[in-house]
PDB file of C-alpha atoms in Angstrom:
ATOM      1  CA  MET E   1     137.188  -7.166  46.661  1.00  0.00           C
ATOM      2  CA  LEU E   2     137.764  -3.651  45.345  1.00  0.00           C
ATOM      3  CA  ALA E   3     139.176  -3.334  41.821  1.00  0.00           C
ATOM      4  CA  ILE E   4     139.463  -0.670  39.125  1.00  0.00           C
ATOM      5  CA  GLN E   5     137.743  -1.546  35.873  1.00  0.00           C
ATOM      6  CA  PHE E   6     136.700   0.050  32.591  1.00  0.00           C
ATOM      7  CA  ASP E   7     133.994  -1.252  30.265  1.00  0.00           C
ATOM      8  CA  HIS E   8     134.599   1.104  27.331  1.00  0.00           C
ATOM      9  CA  PHE E   9     137.659   2.890  25.969  1.00  0.00           C
ATOM     10  CA  GLY E  10     138.512   6.499  26.744  1.00  0.00           C
ATOM     11  CA  GLY E  11     140.535   8.705  29.029  1.00  0.00           C
ATOM     12  CA  PRO E  12     140.991   8.423  32.794  1.00  0.00           C
ATOM     13  CA  GLU E  13     137.285   9.133  33.267  1.00  0.00           C
ATOM     14  CA  VAL E  14     136.409   5.559  32.207  1.00  0.00           C
ATOM     15  CA  LEU E  15     138.225   4.077  35.220  1.00  0.00           C
ATOM     16  CA  ARG E  16     135.819   3.252  38.025  1.00  0.00           C
ATOM     17  CA  PRO E  17     135.991   1.367  41.339  1.00  0.00           C
ATOM     18  CA  VAL E  18     133.934  -1.832  41.358  1.00  0.00           C
ATOM     19  CA  GLU E  19     133.393  -4.800  43.649  1.00  0.00           C
ATOM     20  CA  LEU E  20     134.477  -8.087  42.063  1.00  0.00           C
ATOM     21  CA  ALA E  21     134.807 -11.644  43.283  1.00  0.00           C
ATOM     22  CA  SER E  22     138.318 -12.603  44.368  1.00  0.00           C
ATOM     23  CA  PRO E  23     140.205 -14.337  41.550  1.00  0.00           C
ATOM     24  CA  VAL E  24     140.800 -18.075  41.774  1.00  0.00           C
ATOM     25  CA  PRO E  25     144.364 -19.200  41.043  1.00  0.00           C
ATOM     26  CA  GLY E  26     144.812 -21.881  38.412  1.00  0.00           C
ATOM     27  CA  PRO E  27     147.522 -24.535  38.168  1.00  0.00           C
ATOM     28  CA  GLY E  28     150.950 -23.041  38.762  1.00  0.00           C
ATOM     29  CA  GLU E  29     149.480 -19.773  40.074  1.00  0.00           C
ATOM     30  CA  LEU E  30     149.413 -17.999  43.421  1.00  0.00           C
ATOM     31  CA  LEU E  31     146.781 -15.742  44.962  1.00  0.00           C
ATOM     32  CA  LEU E  32     148.397 -12.505  46.138  1.00  0.00           C
ATOM     33  CA  THR E  33     147.036  -9.901  48.529  1.00  0.00           C
ATOM     34  CA  VAL E  34     148.153  -6.612  47.023  1.00  0.00           C
ATOM     35  CA  GLU E  35     150.244  -4.142  49.015  1.00  0.00           C
ATOM     36  CA  ALA E  36     150.806  -1.779  46.074  1.00  0.00           C
ATOM     37  CA  ALA E  37     150.152  -1.815  42.325  1.00  0.00           C
ATOM     38  CA  GLY E  38     152.384  -0.023  39.860  1.00  0.00           C
ATOM     39  CA  VAL E  39     151.043   2.575  37.433  1.00  0.00           C
ATOM     40  CA  ASN E  40     152.673   2.645  34.006  1.00  0.00           C
ATOM     41  CA  PHE E  41     152.148   4.794  30.930  1.00  0.00           C
ATOM     42  CA  ALA E  42     151.199   1.616  29.087  1.00  0.00           C
ATOM     43  CA  ASP E  43     148.118   1.422  31.345  1.00  0.00           C
ATOM     44  CA  THR E  44     146.805   4.606  29.740  1.00  0.00           C
ATOM     45  CA  HIS E  45     147.142   2.954  26.329  1.00  0.00           C
ATOM     46  CA  GLN E  46     145.122  -0.010  27.572  1.00  0.00           C
ATOM     47  CA  THR E  47     142.465   2.407  28.792  1.00  0.00           C
ATOM     48  CA  ASP E  48     142.182   4.314  25.517  1.00  0.00           C
ATOM     49  CA  GLY E  49     142.188   1.174  23.364  1.00  0.00           C
ATOM     50  CA  SER E  50     145.695   1.508  21.914  1.00  0.00           C
ATOM     51  CA  TYR E  51     146.704  -1.883  23.343  1.00  0.00           C
ATOM     52  CA  LEU E  52     143.403  -3.735  23.700  1.00  0.00           C
ATOM     53  CA  GLY E  53     140.525  -4.784  21.485  1.00  0.00           C
ATOM     54  CA  ALA E  54     136.861  -4.486  22.428  1.00  0.00           C
ATOM     55  CA  ASP E  55     136.721  -8.238  23.027  1.00  0.00           C
ATOM     56  CA  ALA E  56     138.867  -7.701  26.162  1.00  0.00           C
ATOM     57  CA  LEU E  57     136.227  -5.535  27.869  1.00  0.00           C
ATOM     58  CA  PRO E  58     135.461  -5.119  30.707  1.00  0.00           C
ATOM     59  CA  HIS E  59     139.088  -4.950  31.828  1.00  0.00           C
ATOM     60  CA  VAL E  60     141.077  -4.441  35.036  1.00  0.00           C
ATOM     61  CA  PRO E  61     144.408  -2.820  34.076  1.00  0.00           C
ATOM     62  CA  GLY E  62     147.756  -3.124  35.817  1.00  0.00           C
ATOM     63  CA  SER E  63     150.803  -5.282  35.089  1.00  0.00           C
ATOM     64  CA  GLU E  64     152.783  -5.389  38.352  1.00  0.00           C
ATOM     65  CA  VAL E  65     152.212  -5.596  42.083  1.00  0.00           C
ATOM     66  CA  VAL E  66     153.967  -6.004  45.390  1.00  0.00           C
ATOM     67  CA  GLY E  67     151.932  -8.410  47.479  1.00  0.00           C
ATOM     68  CA  ARG E  68     151.778 -11.274  49.980  1.00  0.00           C
ATOM     69  CA  THR E  69     151.495 -14.953  49.219  1.00  0.00           C
ATOM     70  CA  PRO E  70     149.165 -17.103  51.336  1.00  0.00           C
ATOM     71  CA  ASP E  71     152.194 -18.309  53.310  1.00  0.00           C
ATOM     72  CA  GLY E  72     153.277 -14.742  54.095  1.00  0.00           C
ATOM     73  CA  ARG E  73     156.096 -14.142  51.639  1.00  0.00           C
ATOM     74  CA  ARG E  74     156.457 -10.580  50.313  1.00  0.00           C
ATOM     75  CA  VAL E  75     156.878 -10.671  46.545  1.00  0.00           C
ATOM     76  CA  LEU E  76     157.152  -8.587  43.403  1.00  0.00           C
ATOM     77  CA  ALA E  77     155.071 -10.044  40.586  1.00  0.00           C
ATOM     78  CA  ARG E  78     154.128  -9.536  36.977  1.00  0.00           C
ATOM     79  CA  VAL E  79     150.368  -9.847  36.605  1.00  0.00           C
ATOM     80  CA  SER E  80     147.568  -9.142  34.141  1.00  0.00           C
ATOM     81  CA  HIS E  81     144.999  -7.304  36.298  1.00  0.00           C
ATOM     82  CA  GLY E  82     146.937  -5.482  38.983  1.00  0.00           C
ATOM     83  CA  TYR E  83     144.557  -2.671  39.956  1.00  0.00           C
ATOM     84  CA  ALA E  84     142.828  -4.787  42.606  1.00  0.00           C
ATOM     85  CA  GLU E  85     143.019  -5.860  46.231  1.00  0.00           C
ATOM     86  CA  GLN E  86     143.811  -9.435  45.204  1.00  0.00           C
ATOM     87  CA  VAL E  87     145.408 -10.851  42.042  1.00  0.00           C
ATOM     88  CA  THR E  88     146.696 -14.126  40.677  1.00  0.00           C
ATOM     89  CA  ALA E  89     150.237 -14.517  39.399  1.00  0.00           C
ATOM     90  CA  LYS E  90     152.182 -17.316  37.794  1.00  0.00           C
ATOM     91  CA  GLU E  91     154.692 -18.773  40.241  1.00  0.00           C
ATOM     92  CA  SER E  92     157.359 -18.249  37.565  1.00  0.00           C
ATOM     93  CA  ALA E  93     156.559 -14.489  37.519  1.00  0.00           C
ATOM     94  CA  VAL E  94     157.023 -13.970  41.269  1.00  0.00           C
ATOM     95  CA  LEU E  95     160.202 -12.730  42.950  1.00  0.00           C
ATOM     96  CA  GLU E  96     160.602 -12.638  46.728  1.00  0.00           C
ATOM     97  CA  ILE E  97     161.759  -9.224  47.994  1.00  0.00           C
ATOM     98  CA  PRO E  98     163.077  -7.931  51.344  1.00  0.00           C
ATOM     99  CA  GLU E  99     160.693  -6.583  53.957  1.00  0.00           C
ATOM    100  CA  ASP E 100     162.580  -3.270  54.152  1.00  0.00           C
ATOM    101  CA  LEU E 101     162.479  -2.543  50.413  1.00  0.00           C
ATOM    102  CA  GLU E 102     159.951   0.187  49.605  1.00  0.00           C
ATOM    103  CA  ALA E 103     157.131  -1.085  47.423  1.00  0.00           C
ATOM    104  CA  ALA E 104     157.514   1.847  45.039  1.00  0.00           C
ATOM    105  CA  HIS E 105     161.231   1.118  44.614  1.00  0.00           C
ATOM    106  CA  ALA E 106     160.576  -2.549  43.878  1.00  0.00           C
ATOM    107  CA  LEU E 107     157.815  -1.701  41.407  1.00  0.00           C
ATOM    108  CA  ALA E 108     160.019   0.862  39.674  1.00  0.00           C
ATOM    109  CA  LEU E 109     162.470  -1.906  38.835  1.00  0.00           C
ATOM    110  CA  MET E 110     159.880  -4.225  37.289  1.00  0.00           C
ATOM    111  CA  VAL E 111     158.439  -2.505  34.199  1.00  0.00           C
ATOM    112  CA  GLN E 112     160.401   0.759  34.122  1.00  0.00           C
ATOM    113  CA  GLY E 113     163.671  -0.779  35.287  1.00  0.00           C
ATOM    114  CA  LEU E 114     163.517  -3.655  32.821  1.00  0.00           C
ATOM    115  CA  THR E 115     162.513  -1.218  30.072  1.00  0.00           C
ATOM    116  CA  ALA E 116     165.471   1.077  30.764  1.00  0.00           C
ATOM    117  CA  TRP E 117     167.875  -1.882  30.983  1.00  0.00           C
ATOM    118  CA  HIS E 118     166.731  -3.402  27.691  1.00  0.00           C
ATOM    119  CA  LEU E 119     166.569  -0.038  25.922  1.00  0.00           C
ATOM    120  CA  LEU E 120     170.261   0.462  26.566  1.00  0.00           C
ATOM    121  CA  ARG E 121     171.528  -3.110  26.440  1.00  0.00           C
ATOM    122  CA  SER E 122     169.262  -4.919  23.980  1.00  0.00           C
ATOM    123  CA  ALA E 123     167.853  -2.209  21.688  1.00  0.00           C
ATOM    124  CA  ALA E 124     170.505   0.523  21.540  1.00  0.00           C
ATOM    125  CA  ARG E 125     173.412  -1.851  22.276  1.00  0.00           C
ATOM    126  CA  LEU E 126     175.212   0.988  23.976  1.00  0.00           C
ATOM    127  CA  ARG E 127     178.994   0.966  23.684  1.00  0.00           C
ATOM    128  CA  ARG E 128     181.365   2.473  26.220  1.00  0.00           C
ATOM    129  CA  GLY E 129     182.060   6.146  25.585  1.00  0.00           C
ATOM    130  CA  GLU E 130     178.987   6.807  23.443  1.00  0.00           C
ATOM    131  CA  SER E 131     176.682   9.754  24.091  1.00  0.00           C
ATOM    132  CA  VAL E 132     173.079   9.122  25.120  1.00  0.00           C
ATOM    133  CA  VAL E 133     170.074  11.479  25.006  1.00  0.00           C
ATOM    134  CA  VAL E 134     167.161  10.492  27.250  1.00  0.00           C
ATOM    135  CA  HIS E 135     163.772  12.054  26.523  1.00  0.00           C
ATOM    136  CA  SER E 136     161.368  12.466  29.475  1.00  0.00           C
ATOM    137  CA  ALA E 137     164.372  12.098  31.733  1.00  0.00           C
ATOM    138  CA  ALA E 138     162.423  12.695  34.962  1.00  0.00           C
ATOM    139  CA  GLY E 139     159.838  10.016  34.247  1.00  0.00           C
ATOM    140  CA  GLY E 140     159.731   6.444  35.479  1.00  0.00           C
ATOM    141  CA  VAL E 141     161.816   4.969  32.654  1.00  0.00           C
ATOM    142  CA  GLY E 142     163.831   8.090  31.910  1.00  0.00           C
ATOM    143  CA  SER E 143     165.030   8.643  35.475  1.00  0.00           C
ATOM    144  CA  LEU E 144     166.416   5.089  35.543  1.00  0.00           C
ATOM    145  CA  ALA E 145     167.812   5.285  31.998  1.00  0.00           C
ATOM    146  CA  VAL E 146     169.841   8.389  32.891  1.00  0.00           C
ATOM    147  CA  GLN E 147     171.469   6.524  35.763  1.00  0.00           C
ATOM    148  CA  LEU E 148     171.924   3.242  33.913  1.00  0.00           C
ATOM    149  CA  ALA E 149     173.476   4.954  30.877  1.00  0.00           C
ATOM    150  CA  ARG E 150     176.150   6.326  33.169  1.00  0.00           C
ATOM    151  CA  GLU E 151     176.512   2.948  34.893  1.00  0.00           C
ATOM    152  CA  PHE E 152     176.873   1.180  31.536  1.00  0.00           C
ATOM    153  CA  GLY E 153     179.718   3.428  30.421  1.00  0.00           C
ATOM    154  CA  ALA E 154     178.167   6.260  28.399  1.00  0.00           C
ATOM    155  CA  GLY E 155     180.586   9.075  27.690  1.00  0.00           C
ATOM    156  CA  ARG E 156     177.946  11.791  28.039  1.00  0.00           C
ATOM    157  CA  VAL E 157     174.356  11.559  29.239  1.00  0.00           C
ATOM    158  CA  LEU E 158     172.060  14.340  28.055  1.00  0.00           C
ATOM    159  CA  ALA E 159     168.529  14.855  29.331  1.00  0.00           C
ATOM    160  CA  GLN E 160     165.358  16.281  27.823  1.00  0.00           C
ATOM    161  CA  ALA E 161     162.668  17.204  30.337  1.00  0.00           C
ATOM    162  CA  THR E 162     159.730  19.598  30.639  1.00  0.00           C
ATOM    163  CA  GLY E 163     160.108  22.305  33.256  1.00  0.00           C
ATOM    164  CA  PRO E 164     162.829  23.508  35.646  1.00  0.00           C
ATOM    165  CA  ALA E 165     162.024  21.027  38.451  1.00  0.00           C
ATOM    166  CA  LYS E 166     162.300  18.017  36.145  1.00  0.00           C
ATOM    167  CA  GLU E 167     165.457  19.415  34.567  1.00  0.00           C
ATOM    168  CA  ARG E 168     167.033  19.769  38.023  1.00  0.00           C
ATOM    169  CA  LEU E 169     166.066  16.207  38.880  1.00  0.00           C
ATOM    170  CA  ALA E 170     167.697  14.865  35.712  1.00  0.00           C
ATOM    171  CA  LEU E 171     170.932  16.680  36.581  1.00  0.00           C
ATOM    172  CA  GLU E 172     170.812  15.363  40.145  1.00  0.00           C
ATOM    173  CA  LEU E 173     170.462  11.839  38.755  1.00  0.00           C
ATOM    174  CA  GLY E 174     173.693  12.213  36.815  1.00  0.00           C
ATOM    175  CA  ALA E 175     172.889  13.819  33.472  1.00  0.00           C
ATOM    176  CA  ASP E 176     175.725  15.979  32.185  1.00  0.00           C
ATOM    177  CA  ALA E 177     173.388  18.593  30.727  1.00  0.00           C
ATOM    178  CA  VAL E 178     169.801  19.341  29.777  1.00  0.00           C
ATOM    179  CA  ILE E 179     169.245  19.726  26.046  1.00  0.00           C
ATOM    180  CA  THR E 180     166.883  21.321  23.605  1.00  0.00           C
ATOM    181  CA  TYR E 181     166.876  20.714  19.855  1.00  0.00           C
ATOM    182  CA  PRO E 182     168.738  21.263  17.630  1.00  0.00           C
ATOM    183  CA  LEU E 183     171.662  19.679  19.504  1.00  0.00           C
ATOM    184  CA  ALA E 184     175.027  21.372  19.626  1.00  0.00           C
ATOM    185  CA  GLU E 185     176.631  17.949  19.260  1.00  0.00           C
ATOM    186  CA  LYS E 186     175.398  14.817  17.532  1.00  0.00           C
ATOM    187  CA  ALA E 187     174.233  11.906  19.683  1.00  0.00           C
ATOM    188  CA  ASP E 188     175.083   8.225  19.344  1.00  0.00           C
ATOM    189  CA  VAL E 189     171.895   7.033  21.063  1.00  0.00           C
ATOM    190  CA  VAL E 190     168.517   8.690  21.677  1.00  0.00           C
ATOM    191  CA  LEU E 191     165.801   7.049  23.779  1.00  0.00           C
ATOM    192  CA  ASP E 192     162.363   8.399  22.830  1.00  0.00           C
ATOM    193  CA  ALA E 193     158.956   7.593  24.294  1.00  0.00           C
ATOM    194  CA  VAL E 194     157.326  10.856  23.169  1.00  0.00           C
ATOM    195  CA  GLY E 195     157.110  10.646  19.383  1.00  0.00           C
ATOM    196  CA  GLY E 196     155.783  13.378  17.128  1.00  0.00           C
ATOM    197  CA  GLU E 197     157.938  16.450  16.628  1.00  0.00           C
ATOM    198  CA  LEU E 198     160.474  15.341  19.242  1.00  0.00           C
ATOM    199  CA  PHE E 199     161.076  12.088  17.354  1.00  0.00           C
ATOM    200  CA  ASP E 200     161.710  14.009  14.143  1.00  0.00           C
ATOM    201  CA  GLN E 201     164.127  16.421  15.824  1.00  0.00           C
ATOM    202  CA  ALA E 202     165.988  13.555  17.453  1.00  0.00           C
ATOM    203  CA  LEU E 203     166.391  11.691  14.189  1.00  0.00           C
ATOM    204  CA  ASP E 204     168.156  14.660  12.611  1.00  0.00           C
ATOM    205  CA  SER E 205     170.452  14.877  15.651  1.00  0.00           C
ATOM    206  CA  LEU E 206     172.003  11.409  15.355  1.00  0.00           C
ATOM    207  CA  ALA E 207     175.694  10.933  14.762  1.00  0.00           C
ATOM    208  CA  SER E 208     176.926   8.593  12.046  1.00  0.00           C
ATOM    209  CA  PHE E 209     175.815   5.047  12.978  1.00  0.00           C
ATOM    210  CA  GLY E 210     173.585   6.544  15.677  1.00  0.00           C
ATOM    211  CA  ARG E 211     170.483   4.759  16.944  1.00  0.00           C
ATOM    212  CA  LEU E 212     167.129   6.322  17.782  1.00  0.00           C
ATOM    213  CA  VAL E 213     165.185   3.880  19.954  1.00  0.00           C
ATOM    214  CA  THR E 214     161.437   4.547  19.954  1.00  0.00           C
ATOM    215  CA  TYR E 215     159.431   2.888  22.710  1.00  0.00           C
ATOM    216  CA  GLY E 216     156.288   4.984  23.086  1.00  0.00           C
ATOM    217  CA  ASN E 217     154.093   7.790  21.800  1.00  0.00           C
ATOM    218  CA  SER E 218     153.121   9.870  24.814  1.00  0.00           C
ATOM    219  CA  ALA E 219     152.496  12.849  22.521  1.00  0.00           C
ATOM    220  CA  ARG E 220     149.648  10.791  21.007  1.00  0.00           C
ATOM    221  CA  ALA E 221     150.929  12.005  17.624  1.00  0.00           C
ATOM    222  CA  GLY E 222     149.920  10.414  14.359  1.00  0.00           C
ATOM    223  CA  PHE E 223     151.991   7.879  12.456  1.00  0.00           C
ATOM    224  CA  THR E 224     155.520   9.103  11.698  1.00  0.00           C
ATOM    225  CA  ALA E 225     156.826   7.941   8.319  1.00  0.00           C
ATOM    226  CA  VAL E 226     160.558   7.238   8.179  1.00  0.00           C
ATOM    227  CA  ASP E 227     162.040   7.493   4.689  1.00  0.00           C
ATOM    228  CA  PRO E 228     164.758   4.858   4.148  1.00  0.00           C
ATOM    229  CA  ALA E 229     166.620   7.330   1.962  1.00  0.00           C
ATOM    230  CA  ARG E 230     166.686   9.759   4.889  1.00  0.00           C
ATOM    231  CA  LEU E 231     168.195   7.069   7.104  1.00  0.00           C
ATOM    232  CA  GLY E 232     170.774   6.434   4.406  1.00  0.00           C
ATOM    233  CA  ARG E 233     171.744  10.107   4.253  1.00  0.00           C
ATOM    234  CA  LEU E 234     172.001  10.225   8.052  1.00  0.00           C
ATOM    235  CA  ASN E 235     173.876   6.911   8.179  1.00  0.00           C
ATOM    236  CA  ALA E 236     171.691   6.113  11.186  1.00  0.00           C
ATOM    237  CA  SER E 237     168.956   3.736  12.301  1.00  0.00           C
ATOM    238  CA  VAL E 238     165.590   3.709  14.057  1.00  0.00           C
ATOM    239  CA  VAL E 239     165.026   0.832  16.479  1.00  0.00           C
ATOM    240  CA  GLY E 240     161.572  -0.059  17.784  1.00  0.00           C
ATOM    241  CA  PHE E 241     161.200  -1.485  21.287  1.00  0.00           C
ATOM    242  CA  TRP E 242     158.299  -3.019  23.222  1.00  0.00           C
ATOM    243  CA  LEU E 243     158.902  -4.638  26.583  1.00  0.00           C
ATOM    244  CA  ARG E 244     156.130  -7.260  26.453  1.00  0.00           C
ATOM    245  CA  PRO E 245     157.597  -9.525  23.726  1.00  0.00           C
ATOM    246  CA  THR E 246     161.095  -8.862  25.045  1.00  0.00           C
ATOM    247  CA  LEU E 247     160.218 -10.514  28.363  1.00  0.00           C
ATOM    248  CA  ALA E 248     159.553 -13.808  26.570  1.00  0.00           C
ATOM    249  CA  ALA E 249     163.226 -14.146  25.607  1.00  0.00           C
ATOM    250  CA  PRO E 250     165.432 -16.436  27.716  1.00  0.00           C
ATOM    251  CA  ASP E 251     166.879 -14.654  30.771  1.00  0.00           C
ATOM    252  CA  ALA E 252     165.248 -11.358  29.777  1.00  0.00           C
ATOM    253  CA  VAL E 253     163.855 -10.897  33.293  1.00  0.00           C
ATOM    254  CA  SER E 254     165.831 -12.669  36.009  1.00  0.00           C
ATOM    255  CA  GLY E 255     169.309 -11.585  34.920  1.00  0.00           C
ATOM    256  CA  PRO E 256     168.522  -7.889  34.411  1.00  0.00           C
ATOM    257  CA  LEU E 257     166.392  -7.734  37.585  1.00  0.00           C
ATOM    258  CA  LYS E 258     169.205  -9.302  39.587  1.00  0.00           C
ATOM    259  CA  GLU E 259     171.584  -6.636  38.282  1.00  0.00           C
ATOM    260  CA  LEU E 260     169.107  -3.823  38.984  1.00  0.00           C
ATOM    261  CA  PHE E 261     168.465  -4.972  42.560  1.00  0.00           C
ATOM    262  CA  ALA E 262     172.213  -5.270  43.149  1.00  0.00           C
ATOM    263  CA  LEU E 263     172.795  -1.714  41.883  1.00  0.00           C
ATOM    264  CA  VAL E 264     170.100  -0.415  44.245  1.00  0.00           C
ATOM    265  CA  ALA E 265     171.570  -2.361  47.179  1.00  0.00           C
ATOM    266  CA  GLU E 266     174.998  -0.883  46.426  1.00  0.00           C
ATOM    267  CA  GLY E 267     173.599   2.652  46.276  1.00  0.00           C
ATOM    268  CA  ARG E 268     174.512   3.055  42.597  1.00  0.00           C
ATOM    269  CA  LEU E 269     170.923   3.205  41.320  1.00  0.00           C
ATOM    270  CA  ALA E 270     168.182   5.241  42.982  1.00  0.00           C
ATOM    271  CA  PRO E 271     164.609   4.641  41.780  1.00  0.00           C
ATOM    272  CA  VAL E 272     162.621   7.870  41.808  1.00  0.00           C
ATOM    273  CA  THR E 273     159.268   7.547  43.527  1.00  0.00           C
ATOM    274  CA  GLY E 274     156.356   9.768  42.581  1.00  0.00           C
ATOM    275  CA  GLY E 275     152.855   9.866  43.978  1.00  0.00           C
ATOM    276  CA  SER E 276     151.065   7.215  46.009  1.00  0.00           C
ATOM    277  CA  TYR E 277     147.292   7.112  45.448  1.00  0.00           C
ATOM    278  CA  PRO E 278     144.526   5.087  47.083  1.00  0.00           C
ATOM    279  CA  LEU E 279     143.393   2.332  44.730  1.00  0.00           C
ATOM    280  CA  ALA E 280     140.007   4.021  44.317  1.00  0.00           C
ATOM    281  CA  ASP E 281     141.794   7.133  42.968  1.00  0.00           C
ATOM    282  CA  ALA E 282     143.311   5.417  39.927  1.00  0.00           C
ATOM    283  CA  ARG E 283     141.562   7.947  37.695  1.00  0.00           C
ATOM    284  CA  GLN E 284     143.452  10.791  39.366  1.00  0.00           C
ATOM    285  CA  ALA E 285     146.747   8.949  38.986  1.00  0.00           C
ATOM    286  CA  HIS E 286     146.137   8.585  35.235  1.00  0.00           C
ATOM    287  CA  GLU E 287     145.112  12.224  34.921  1.00  0.00           C
ATOM    288  CA  ASP E 288     148.286  13.390  36.657  1.00  0.00           C
ATOM    289  CA  LEU E 289     150.456  11.074  34.574  1.00  0.00           C
ATOM    290  CA  LEU E 290     148.962  12.212  31.270  1.00  0.00           C
ATOM    291  CA  ALA E 291     149.222  15.876  32.291  1.00  0.00           C
ATOM    292  CA  ARG E 292     152.941  15.370  33.059  1.00  0.00           C
ATOM    293  CA  ARG E 293     152.477  16.499  36.641  1.00  0.00           C
ATOM    294  CA  THR E 294     154.437  13.523  37.977  1.00  0.00           C
ATOM    295  CA  THR E 295     157.996  12.284  38.273  1.00  0.00           C
ATOM    296  CA  GLY E 296     159.267   8.759  38.817  1.00  0.00           C
ATOM    297  CA  LYS E 297     157.157   5.794  39.868  1.00  0.00           C
ATOM    298  CA  LEU E 298     153.440   6.083  40.696  1.00  0.00           C
ATOM    299  CA  ILE E 299     151.679   3.461  42.812  1.00  0.00           C
ATOM    300  CA  LEU E 300     148.154   2.587  43.913  1.00  0.00           C
ATOM    301  CA  THR E 301     147.573   1.252  47.442  1.00  0.00           C
ATOM    302  CA  PRO E 302     144.474  -0.762  48.412  1.00  0.00           C
TER     303      PRO E 302
END
């Protein structure tokens, strides 16, 4: 079968198509024929070594797929090596989905949708009427977070995005305004996956008892030191968030996913789909993602 693999760390150039033997499912696992694999920013961290050690090489990245079970069911699944024509998945990590649901929409709700849900509900603990700033508001997580913040009762939703097209998209998704720093008004919650200078600007823009939730470092900036005395002066907090350990908590997946699928079915949540690339072009997908040429959910199709 065709798969995408890397045997040393680096940028998108280390991703290469290879022929591998089909995986063999173990106890409690299913073999899935992949219809589409999701591309996430976390995949670029796997590729450059931010998430993996050398003992994991060679490695096939990818954490989510839409695929078919041997008995013909169409499913959404969390996996470990999704950039391939066939994958194995734990039966407990498989969710049957409708035939008419676009693969990109389903995949958008898995990693990005669960991330956005938990950022607002679990990490920020958003309260009705609070203001929310979403960085990278046209991206996979950001585009859903803008909509969910409104759905969860935010008083104002403010978007940060790069470029006029992405700013327009954020407004179309329900943001009240596009912002640049310094803010004209303090924010109760800021969701940041960029880091670096933007993180620092956001921290100074928090209202009393505000929360800055950091869940990524797309700027690839160095370590940002947070002085406790500074937090005391601001009367604010910094909350770290990583989806992977969050998913191990009871009902961290099924409940939120059920709510997300219901919101889509009711027309109250619209996943934004970006590019669709042939599986063999995974390198190009990573290049476009890192260069910020994309919006919404990217997928690879075998």
